[in-house]
Coordinates of C-alpha atoms in Angstrom, one line a residue:
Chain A
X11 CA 0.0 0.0 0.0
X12 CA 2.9 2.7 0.8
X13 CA 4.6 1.9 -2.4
X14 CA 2.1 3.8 -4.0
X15 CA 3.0 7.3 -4.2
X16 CA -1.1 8.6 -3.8
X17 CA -1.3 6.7 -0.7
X18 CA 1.9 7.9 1.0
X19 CA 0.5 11.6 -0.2
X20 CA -2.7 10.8 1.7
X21 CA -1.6 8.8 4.9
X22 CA 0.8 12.5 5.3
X23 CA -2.0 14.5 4.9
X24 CA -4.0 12.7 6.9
X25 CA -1.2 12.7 10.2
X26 CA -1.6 16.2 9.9
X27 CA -5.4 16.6 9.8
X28 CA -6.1 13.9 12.2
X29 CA -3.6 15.9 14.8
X30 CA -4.9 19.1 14.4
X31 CA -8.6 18.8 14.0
X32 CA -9.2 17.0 17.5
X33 CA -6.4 19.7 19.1
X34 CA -8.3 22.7 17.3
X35 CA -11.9 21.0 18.1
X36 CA -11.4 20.7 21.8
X37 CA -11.3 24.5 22.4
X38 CA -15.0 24.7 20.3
X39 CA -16.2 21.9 21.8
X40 CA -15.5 23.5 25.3
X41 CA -16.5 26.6 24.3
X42 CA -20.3 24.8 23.6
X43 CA -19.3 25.6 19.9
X44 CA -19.2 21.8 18.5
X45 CA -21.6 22.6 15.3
X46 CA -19.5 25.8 14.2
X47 CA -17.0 24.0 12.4
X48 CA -20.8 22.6 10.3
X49 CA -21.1 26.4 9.7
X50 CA -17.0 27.2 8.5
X51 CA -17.5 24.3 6.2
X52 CA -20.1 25.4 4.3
X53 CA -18.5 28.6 3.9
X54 CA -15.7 27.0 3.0
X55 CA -18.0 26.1 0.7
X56 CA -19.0 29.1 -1.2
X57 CA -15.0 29.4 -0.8
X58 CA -13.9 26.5 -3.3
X59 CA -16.7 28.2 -5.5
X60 CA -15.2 31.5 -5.8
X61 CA -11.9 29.7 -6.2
X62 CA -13.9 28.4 -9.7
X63 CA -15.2 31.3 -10.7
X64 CA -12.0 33.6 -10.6
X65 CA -10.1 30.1 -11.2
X66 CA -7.7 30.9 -8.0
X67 CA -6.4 28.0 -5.8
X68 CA -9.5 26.2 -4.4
X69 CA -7.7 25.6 -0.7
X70 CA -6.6 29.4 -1.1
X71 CA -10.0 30.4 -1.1
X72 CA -11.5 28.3 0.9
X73 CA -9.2 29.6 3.4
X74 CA -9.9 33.1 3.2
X75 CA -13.6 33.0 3.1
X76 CA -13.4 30.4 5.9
X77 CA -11.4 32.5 7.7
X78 CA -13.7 35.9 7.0
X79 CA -16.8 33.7 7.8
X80 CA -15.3 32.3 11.1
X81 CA -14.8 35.3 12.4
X82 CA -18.1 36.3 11.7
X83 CA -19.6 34.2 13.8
X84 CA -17.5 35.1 16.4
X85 CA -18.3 39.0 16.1
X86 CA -21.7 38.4 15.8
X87 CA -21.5 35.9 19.2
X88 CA -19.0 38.5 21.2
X89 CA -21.4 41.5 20.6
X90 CA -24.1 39.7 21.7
X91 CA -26.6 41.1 18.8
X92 CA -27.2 37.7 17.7
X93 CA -27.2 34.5 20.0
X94 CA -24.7 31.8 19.2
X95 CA -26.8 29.8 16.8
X96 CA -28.3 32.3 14.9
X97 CA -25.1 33.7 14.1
X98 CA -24.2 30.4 13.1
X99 CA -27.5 30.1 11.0
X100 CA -27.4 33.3 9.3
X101 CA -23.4 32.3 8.1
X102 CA -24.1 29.0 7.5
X103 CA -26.8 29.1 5.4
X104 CA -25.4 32.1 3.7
X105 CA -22.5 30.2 2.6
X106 CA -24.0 27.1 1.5
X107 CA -26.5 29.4 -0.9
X108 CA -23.4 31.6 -1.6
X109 CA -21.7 29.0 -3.1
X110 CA -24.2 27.3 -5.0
X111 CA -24.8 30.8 -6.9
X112 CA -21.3 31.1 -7.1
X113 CA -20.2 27.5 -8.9
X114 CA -23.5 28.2 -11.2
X115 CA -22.2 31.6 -11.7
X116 CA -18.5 29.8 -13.0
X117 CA -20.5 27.4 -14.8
X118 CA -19.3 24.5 -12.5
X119 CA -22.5 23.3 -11.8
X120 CA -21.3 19.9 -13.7
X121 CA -17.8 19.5 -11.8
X122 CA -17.0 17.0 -9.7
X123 CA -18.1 19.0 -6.2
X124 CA -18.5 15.7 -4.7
X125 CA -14.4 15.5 -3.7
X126 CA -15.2 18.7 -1.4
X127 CA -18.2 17.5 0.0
X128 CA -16.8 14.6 1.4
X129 CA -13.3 14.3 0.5
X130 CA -11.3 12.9 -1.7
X131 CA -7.6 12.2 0.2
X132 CA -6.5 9.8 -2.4
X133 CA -6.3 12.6 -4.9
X134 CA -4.0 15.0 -2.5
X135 CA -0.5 16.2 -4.5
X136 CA 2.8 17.5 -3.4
X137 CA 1.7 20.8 -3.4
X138 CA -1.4 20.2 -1.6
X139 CA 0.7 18.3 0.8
X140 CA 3.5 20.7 1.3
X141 CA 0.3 23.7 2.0
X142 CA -1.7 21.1 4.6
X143 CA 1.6 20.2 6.4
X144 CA 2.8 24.0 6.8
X145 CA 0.2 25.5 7.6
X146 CA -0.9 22.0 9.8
X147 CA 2.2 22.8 11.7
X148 CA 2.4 26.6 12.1
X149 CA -1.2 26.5 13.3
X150 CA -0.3 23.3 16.1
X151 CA 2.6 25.9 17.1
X152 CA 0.7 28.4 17.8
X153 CA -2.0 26.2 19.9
X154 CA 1.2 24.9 21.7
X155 CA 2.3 28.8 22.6
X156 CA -1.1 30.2 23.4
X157 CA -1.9 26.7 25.2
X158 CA -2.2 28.5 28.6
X159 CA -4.4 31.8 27.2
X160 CA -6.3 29.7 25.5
X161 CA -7.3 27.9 28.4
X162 CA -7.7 30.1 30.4
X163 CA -10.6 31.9 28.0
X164 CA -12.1 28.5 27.8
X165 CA -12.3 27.3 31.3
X166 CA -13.9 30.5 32.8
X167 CA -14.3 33.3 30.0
X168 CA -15.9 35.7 32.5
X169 CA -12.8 35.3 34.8
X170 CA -10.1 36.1 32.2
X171 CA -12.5 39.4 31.1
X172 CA -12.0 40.5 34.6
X173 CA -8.5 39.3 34.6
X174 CA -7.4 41.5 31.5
X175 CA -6.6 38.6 29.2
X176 CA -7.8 39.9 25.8
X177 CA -10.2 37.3 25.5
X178 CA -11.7 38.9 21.9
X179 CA -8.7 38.7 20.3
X180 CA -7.8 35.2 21.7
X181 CA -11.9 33.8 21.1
X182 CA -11.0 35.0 17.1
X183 CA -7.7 33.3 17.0
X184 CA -9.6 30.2 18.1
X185 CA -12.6 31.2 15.1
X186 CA -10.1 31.8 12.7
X187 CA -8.1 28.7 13.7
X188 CA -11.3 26.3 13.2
X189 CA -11.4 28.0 9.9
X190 CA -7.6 26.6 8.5
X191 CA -8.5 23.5 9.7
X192 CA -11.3 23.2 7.8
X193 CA -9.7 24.5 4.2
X194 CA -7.0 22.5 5.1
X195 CA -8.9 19.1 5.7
X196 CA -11.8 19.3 2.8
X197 CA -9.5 17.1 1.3
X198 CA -8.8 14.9 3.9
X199 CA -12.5 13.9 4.8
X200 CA -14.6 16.6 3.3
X201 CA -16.2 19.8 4.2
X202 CA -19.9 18.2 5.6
X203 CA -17.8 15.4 7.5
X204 CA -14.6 18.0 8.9
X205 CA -16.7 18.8 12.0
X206 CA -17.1 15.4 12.7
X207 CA -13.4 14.7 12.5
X208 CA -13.1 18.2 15.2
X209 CA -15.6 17.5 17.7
X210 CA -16.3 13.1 17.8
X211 CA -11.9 12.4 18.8
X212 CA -12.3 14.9 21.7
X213 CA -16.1 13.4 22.5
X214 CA -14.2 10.4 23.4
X215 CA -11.1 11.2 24.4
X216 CA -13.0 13.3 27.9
X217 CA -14.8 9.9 29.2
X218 CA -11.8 8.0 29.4
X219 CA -8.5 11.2 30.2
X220 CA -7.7 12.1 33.6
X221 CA -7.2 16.3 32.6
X222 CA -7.6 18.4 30.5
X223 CA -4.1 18.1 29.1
X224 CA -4.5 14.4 28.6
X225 CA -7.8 15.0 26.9
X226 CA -6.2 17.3 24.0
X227 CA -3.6 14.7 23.9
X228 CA -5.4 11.7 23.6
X229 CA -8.4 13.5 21.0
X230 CA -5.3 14.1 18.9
X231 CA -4.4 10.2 19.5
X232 CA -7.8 9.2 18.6
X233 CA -8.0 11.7 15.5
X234 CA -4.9 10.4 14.4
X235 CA -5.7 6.9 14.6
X236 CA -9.3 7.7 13.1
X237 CA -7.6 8.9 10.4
X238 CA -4.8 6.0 10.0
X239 CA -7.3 3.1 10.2
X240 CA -9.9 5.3 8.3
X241 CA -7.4 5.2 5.1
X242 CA -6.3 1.9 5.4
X243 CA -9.9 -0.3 5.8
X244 CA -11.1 2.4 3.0
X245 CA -8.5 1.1 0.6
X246 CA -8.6 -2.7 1.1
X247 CA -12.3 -2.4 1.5
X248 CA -13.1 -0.2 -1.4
X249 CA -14.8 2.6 0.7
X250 CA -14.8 6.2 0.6
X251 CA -12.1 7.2 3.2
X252 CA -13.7 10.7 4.6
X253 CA -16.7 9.1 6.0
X254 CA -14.8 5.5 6.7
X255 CA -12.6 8.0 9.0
X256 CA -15.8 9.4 10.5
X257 CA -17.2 6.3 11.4
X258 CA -14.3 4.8 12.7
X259 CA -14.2 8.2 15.2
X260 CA -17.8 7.5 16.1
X261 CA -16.7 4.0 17.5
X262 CA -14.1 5.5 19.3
X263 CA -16.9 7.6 21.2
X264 CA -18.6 4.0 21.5
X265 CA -15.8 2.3 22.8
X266 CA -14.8 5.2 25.3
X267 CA -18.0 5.6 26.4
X268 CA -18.7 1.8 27.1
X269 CA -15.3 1.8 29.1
X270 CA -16.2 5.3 31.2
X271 CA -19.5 3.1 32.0
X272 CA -17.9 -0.6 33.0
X273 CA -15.2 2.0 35.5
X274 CA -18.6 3.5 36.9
Chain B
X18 CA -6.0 53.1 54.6
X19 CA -6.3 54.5 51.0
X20 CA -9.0 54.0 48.6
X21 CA -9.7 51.3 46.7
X22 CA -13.0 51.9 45.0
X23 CA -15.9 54.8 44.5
X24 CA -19.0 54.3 43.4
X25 CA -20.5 57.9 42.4
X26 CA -24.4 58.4 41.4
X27 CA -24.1 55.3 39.5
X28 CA -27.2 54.0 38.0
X29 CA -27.9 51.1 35.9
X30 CA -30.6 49.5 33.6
X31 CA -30.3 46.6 32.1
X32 CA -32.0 47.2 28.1
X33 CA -35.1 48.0 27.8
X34 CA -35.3 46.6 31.5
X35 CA -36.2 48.3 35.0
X36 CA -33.2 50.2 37.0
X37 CA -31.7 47.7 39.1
X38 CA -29.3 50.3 40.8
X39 CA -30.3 54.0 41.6
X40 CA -27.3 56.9 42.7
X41 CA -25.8 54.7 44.5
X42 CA -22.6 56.1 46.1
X43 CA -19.9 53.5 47.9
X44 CA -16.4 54.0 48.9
X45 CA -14.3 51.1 49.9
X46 CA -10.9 51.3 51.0
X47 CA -7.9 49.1 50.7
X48 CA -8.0 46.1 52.8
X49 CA -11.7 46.6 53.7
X50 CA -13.7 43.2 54.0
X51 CA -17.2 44.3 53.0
X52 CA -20.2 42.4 52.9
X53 CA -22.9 43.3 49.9
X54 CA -25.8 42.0 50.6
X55 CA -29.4 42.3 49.9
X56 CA -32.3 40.6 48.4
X57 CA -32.4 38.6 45.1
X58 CA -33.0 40.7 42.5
X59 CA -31.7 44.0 44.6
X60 CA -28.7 44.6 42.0
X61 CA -25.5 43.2 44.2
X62 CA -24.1 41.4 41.8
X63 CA -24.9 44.0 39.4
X64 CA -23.1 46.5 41.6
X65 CA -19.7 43.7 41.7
X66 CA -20.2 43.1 37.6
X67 CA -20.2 47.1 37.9
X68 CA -17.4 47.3 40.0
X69 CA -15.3 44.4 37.8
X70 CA -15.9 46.1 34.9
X71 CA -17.9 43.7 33.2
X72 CA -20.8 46.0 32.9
X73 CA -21.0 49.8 32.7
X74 CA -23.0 52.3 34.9
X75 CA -26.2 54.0 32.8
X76 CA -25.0 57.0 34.3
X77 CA -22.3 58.0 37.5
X78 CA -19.2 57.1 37.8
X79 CA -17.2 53.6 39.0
X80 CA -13.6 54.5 39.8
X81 CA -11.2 51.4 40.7
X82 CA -7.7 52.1 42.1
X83 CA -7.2 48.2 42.2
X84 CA -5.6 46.6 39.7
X85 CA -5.4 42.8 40.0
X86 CA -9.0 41.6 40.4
X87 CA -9.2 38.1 40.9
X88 CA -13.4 37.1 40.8
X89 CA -15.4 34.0 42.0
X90 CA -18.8 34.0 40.2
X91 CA -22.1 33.2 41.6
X92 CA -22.2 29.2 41.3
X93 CA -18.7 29.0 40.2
X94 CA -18.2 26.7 37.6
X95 CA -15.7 25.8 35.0
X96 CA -17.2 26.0 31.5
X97 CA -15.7 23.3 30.1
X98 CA -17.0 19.1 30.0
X99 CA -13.5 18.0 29.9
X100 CA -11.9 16.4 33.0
X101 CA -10.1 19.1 34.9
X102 CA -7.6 19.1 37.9
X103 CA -7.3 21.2 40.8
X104 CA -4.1 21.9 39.5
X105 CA -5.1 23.1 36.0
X106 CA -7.8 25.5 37.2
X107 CA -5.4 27.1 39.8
X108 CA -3.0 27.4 36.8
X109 CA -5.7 29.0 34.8
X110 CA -5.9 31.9 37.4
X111 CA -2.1 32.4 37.1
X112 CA -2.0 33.1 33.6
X113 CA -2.8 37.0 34.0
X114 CA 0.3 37.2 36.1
X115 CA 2.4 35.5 33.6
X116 CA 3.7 36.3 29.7
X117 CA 0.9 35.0 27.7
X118 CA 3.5 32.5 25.3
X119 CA 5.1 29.7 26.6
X120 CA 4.3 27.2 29.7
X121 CA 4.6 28.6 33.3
X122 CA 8.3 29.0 34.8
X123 CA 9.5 27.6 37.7
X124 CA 8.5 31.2 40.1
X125 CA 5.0 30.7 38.5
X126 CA 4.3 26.9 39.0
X127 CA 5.5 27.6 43.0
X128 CA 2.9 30.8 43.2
X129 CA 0.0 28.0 41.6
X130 CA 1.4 25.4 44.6
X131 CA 0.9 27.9 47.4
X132 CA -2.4 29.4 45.9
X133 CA -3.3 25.7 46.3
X134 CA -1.8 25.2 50.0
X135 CA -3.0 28.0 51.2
X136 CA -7.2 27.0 50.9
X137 CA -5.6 23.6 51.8
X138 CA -6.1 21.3 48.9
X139 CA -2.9 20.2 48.3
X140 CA -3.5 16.4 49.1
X141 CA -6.5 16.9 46.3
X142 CA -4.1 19.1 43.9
X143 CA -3.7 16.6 41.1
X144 CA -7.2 15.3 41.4
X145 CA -10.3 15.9 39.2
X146 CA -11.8 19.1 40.0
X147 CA -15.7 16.8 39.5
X148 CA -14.4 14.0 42.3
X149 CA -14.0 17.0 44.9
X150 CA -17.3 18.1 47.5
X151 CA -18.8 21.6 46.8
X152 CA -16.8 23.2 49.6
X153 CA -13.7 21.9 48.0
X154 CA -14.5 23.1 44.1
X155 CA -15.1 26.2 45.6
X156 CA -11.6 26.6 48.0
X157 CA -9.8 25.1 44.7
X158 CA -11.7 28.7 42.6
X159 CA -10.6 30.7 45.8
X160 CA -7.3 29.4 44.7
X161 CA -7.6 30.0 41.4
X162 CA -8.1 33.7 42.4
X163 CA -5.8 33.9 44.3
X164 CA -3.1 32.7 42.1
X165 CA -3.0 35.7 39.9
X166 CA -2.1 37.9 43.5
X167 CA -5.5 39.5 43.3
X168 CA -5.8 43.3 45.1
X169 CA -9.7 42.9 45.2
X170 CA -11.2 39.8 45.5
X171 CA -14.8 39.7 44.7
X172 CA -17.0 36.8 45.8
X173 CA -20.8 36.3 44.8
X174 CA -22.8 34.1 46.8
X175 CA -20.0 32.3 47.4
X176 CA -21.8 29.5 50.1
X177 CA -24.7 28.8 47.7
X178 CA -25.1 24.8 48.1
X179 CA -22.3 24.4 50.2
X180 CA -23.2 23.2 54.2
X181 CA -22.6 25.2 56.9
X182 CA -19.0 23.6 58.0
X183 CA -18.4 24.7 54.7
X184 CA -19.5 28.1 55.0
X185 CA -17.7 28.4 57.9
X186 CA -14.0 27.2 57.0
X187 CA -14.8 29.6 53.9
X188 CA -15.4 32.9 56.4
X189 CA -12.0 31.8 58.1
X190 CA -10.0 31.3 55.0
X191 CA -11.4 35.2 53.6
X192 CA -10.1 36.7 57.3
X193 CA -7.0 35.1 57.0
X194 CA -6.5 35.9 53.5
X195 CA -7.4 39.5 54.5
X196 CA -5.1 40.0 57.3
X197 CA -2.2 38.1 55.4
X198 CA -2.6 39.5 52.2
X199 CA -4.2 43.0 52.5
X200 CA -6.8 42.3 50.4
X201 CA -9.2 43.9 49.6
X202 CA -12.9 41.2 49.9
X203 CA -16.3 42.0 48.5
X204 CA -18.4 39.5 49.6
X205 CA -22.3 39.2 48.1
X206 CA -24.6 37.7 49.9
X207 CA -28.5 37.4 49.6
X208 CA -28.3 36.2 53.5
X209 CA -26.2 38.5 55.3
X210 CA -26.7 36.2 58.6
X211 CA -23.9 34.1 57.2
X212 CA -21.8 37.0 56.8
X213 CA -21.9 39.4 59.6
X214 CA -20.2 37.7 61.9
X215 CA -16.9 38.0 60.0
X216 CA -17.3 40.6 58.2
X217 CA -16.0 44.5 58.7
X218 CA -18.9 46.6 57.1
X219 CA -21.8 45.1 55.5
X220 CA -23.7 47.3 52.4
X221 CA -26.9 46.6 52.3
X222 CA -28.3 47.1 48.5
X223 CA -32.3 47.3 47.7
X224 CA -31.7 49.2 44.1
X225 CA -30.0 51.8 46.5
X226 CA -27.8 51.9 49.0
X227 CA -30.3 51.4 52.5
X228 CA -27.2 50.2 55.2
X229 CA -23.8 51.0 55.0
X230 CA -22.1 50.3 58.3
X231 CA -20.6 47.9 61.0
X232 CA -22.5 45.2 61.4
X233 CA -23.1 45.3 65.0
X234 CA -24.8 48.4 63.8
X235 CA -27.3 47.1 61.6
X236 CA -31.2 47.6 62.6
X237 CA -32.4 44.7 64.1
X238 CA -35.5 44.1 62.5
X239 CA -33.2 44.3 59.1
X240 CA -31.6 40.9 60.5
X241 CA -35.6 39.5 60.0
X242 CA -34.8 38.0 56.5
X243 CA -38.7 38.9 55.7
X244 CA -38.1 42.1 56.3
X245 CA -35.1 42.0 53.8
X246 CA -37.0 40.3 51.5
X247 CA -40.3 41.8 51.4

């Protein structure tokens, strides 16, 4: 299987999707956030489609409109005009339409929109690779060096206010963080499956860790091995590897789940 | 003493909503244990949100001369479903005190282990902040606070669904931190009973200012609670 040049391609960008979507997903799923990275992916979207119709680099528009939609929702949540979910409605479903108008508008209606929607790893290039590994890396940094801020915003946002931490800037680093992860993994597992691949490795990884530093570190264990065991059973059993990698994330949540039960 | 905060004709309304405070004038001073209490719904935690700068006056004025503020909500709670340890949320409060890059140095790790020893959790520091009684989550917050070297602490119903021992070790600990430390306490209570033993100076808050003094001081059918809460 690692003879083949494709699959050593995917397996690489796949370590560095499965690690950073579980480390990036833990600080939305704390924040009660789990279905925002639903709503950056379909504005990720309306990204790809503008990347068709002014025929720019697909992930490099995905990016920036993921990124300009992320924050967004978190302007929209921070000023309190609009409650969380309706922010999350009004960009979500704004995207989604968005981009439908947008790839009609390019005249892409008939391309193959099927490898964004749930992913198509096995088609990933250098290039691709080289763009989902730096950027995989710089933004893994950057969680590792705000670690503590970060935290801190999550674990008692009100506190940190009163504190002085500037919690706007750090809740739009965490926005605009979701955001890369998504353009960076609509290859990986797809933009309606991404979320899953976010919020299901960190699901399981709190029923069974000890802390919160073990739960980051064993949601990116389970993301990784999601991914790993995703790829492989997809290619000896024919299957399409974004949602095999979903589903085997969901039976980690099982298997956690049924072992945080049998402990009591 | 010196100041440490003024309240000045400060008024506040919520949106569209009733005034919750009217002109209400305060001055506390630094190292002042002061009890606010009142009914529920008579705008003391308003007045400490007011005072923490996490809302702002409709009108008057809210000066602070405090700089560190380290707060324990009403029902303090992390926000967070993920297992945490004592240690991690006293580490949490240290990160004001810190640079914001990087994991904690050696001077800041020793300020999170005596934050810790000093509401006496250290046998419980590594362990899960969910395993520990309600009087223990809340000393491990207190810790928390008091990890960032806070100049004001501000407590809101701090003994809500905690028992009585509890509430007492708690009104120790805040005296000792007091005369140790210097700090400045707000302390809000709905039942000032549970305060005015301990306390310095207890504000009592009804939309306005209606007591300000020692507590021996305090009318004595105020210490009916139906009077308070009528």
């Amino acid at each position: 299987m690692l003879d083949l040049e494709f699959m050593r391609l995917a397996f690489g960008a796949g370590i560095v999707v499965g690690l950073l979507a579980p480390a990036v997903g833990f600080f939305l799923v704390q924040r009660r956030l789990s279905l925002i990275g639903d709503g950056i992916g379909h504005v990720a979207f309306a990204g790809v489609a503008l990347g068709y119709l002014l025929d720019f680099p697909l992930v490099l528009t995905a990016l920036v409109v993921s990124v300009a939609g992320a924050l967004s929702i978190e302007g929209l949540r921070a000023r309190r005009r609009t409650a969380g979910d309706q922010a999350l409605a009004l960009v979500f479903y704004t995207g989604i339409a968005g981009g439908v108008v947008l790839v009609s508008a390019a005249g892409a209606l008939n391309v193959n929109l099927f490898q964004f929607l749930f992913g198509s790893i096995l088609t990933v290039t250098r290039s691709d690779l080289f763009v989902i590994a730096s950027l995989g890396a710089g933004a893994l940094a950057l969680i590792a060096l705000l670690y503590r801020p970060l935290v801190a915003v999550v674990v008692d946002e009100e506190g940190a206010r009163v504190a002085g931490l500037p919690v706007a800037p750090l809740n739009a680093l965490t926005a605009a963080l979701a955001a890369v992860t998504i353009a960076l993994s609509m290859r990986v597992v797809g933009i309606l499956l991404i979320a899953a691949l976010m919020v299901l490795p960190v699901i399981a990884a709190a029923r069974v860790a000890w802390s919160m530093r073990s739960t980051i570190v064993i949601s990116m264990g389970i993301g990784l091995a999601s991914v790993l065991t995703g790829i492989t059973t997809a290619y000896y059993a024919d299957l399409p590897p974004g949602g095999t990698t979903v589903l085997v994330a969901a039976a980690a949540v099982l298997v956690t789940e049924t072992i945080s039960v049998l402990r009591g | 003493m010196s100041l440490a905060l003024r309240l000045e004709h400060v008024s506040f309304a919520y949106a569209h909503g009733t005034p919750v405070l009217r002109d209400v004038e305060l001055e506390v001073q630094r190292g002042e244990f002061v009890a606010i209490a009142g009914p529920n719904g008579g705008g003391k935690t308003t007045l400490l949100r007011l005072v923490l700068g996490l809302e702002r006056p409709t009108s008057g004025r809210v000066e602070v001369l405090l700089h560190r503020y380290g707060y324990l909500p009403q029902r303090a709670q992390t926000g967070i479903d993920a297992p945490l340890t004592v240690r991690e949320l006293v580490g949490v409060g240290r990160v004001p005190r810190t640079r914001l890059f990087g994991p904690l140095g050696h001077g800041d790790r020793e300020a999170v282990r005596e934050a810790i020893d000093r509401v006496g959790l250290t046998p419980q520091a590594d362990r899960r902040l969910s395993t520990l009684s309600g009087g223990q989550q809340q000393r491990a917050f207190i810790a928390k606070a008091l990890a960032g070297e806070p100049e004001l602490l501000a407590l809101d119903e701090p003994t809500t669904g905690v028992d009585i021992e509890a509430q007492e070790a708690l009104a120790a600990l805040l005296v000792r931190l007091r005369d140790e430390l210097g700090m400045t306490i707000l302390y809000v209570s709905h039942e000032f009973g549970a305060v005015e033993h301990f306390v310095q100076r207890i504000v009592l808050i009804r939309e306005r200012v209606v007591f300000d003094g020692a507590p021996s001081a305090l009318p004595g059918v105020w210490h009916d609670p139906s009077h308070v809460h009528a």
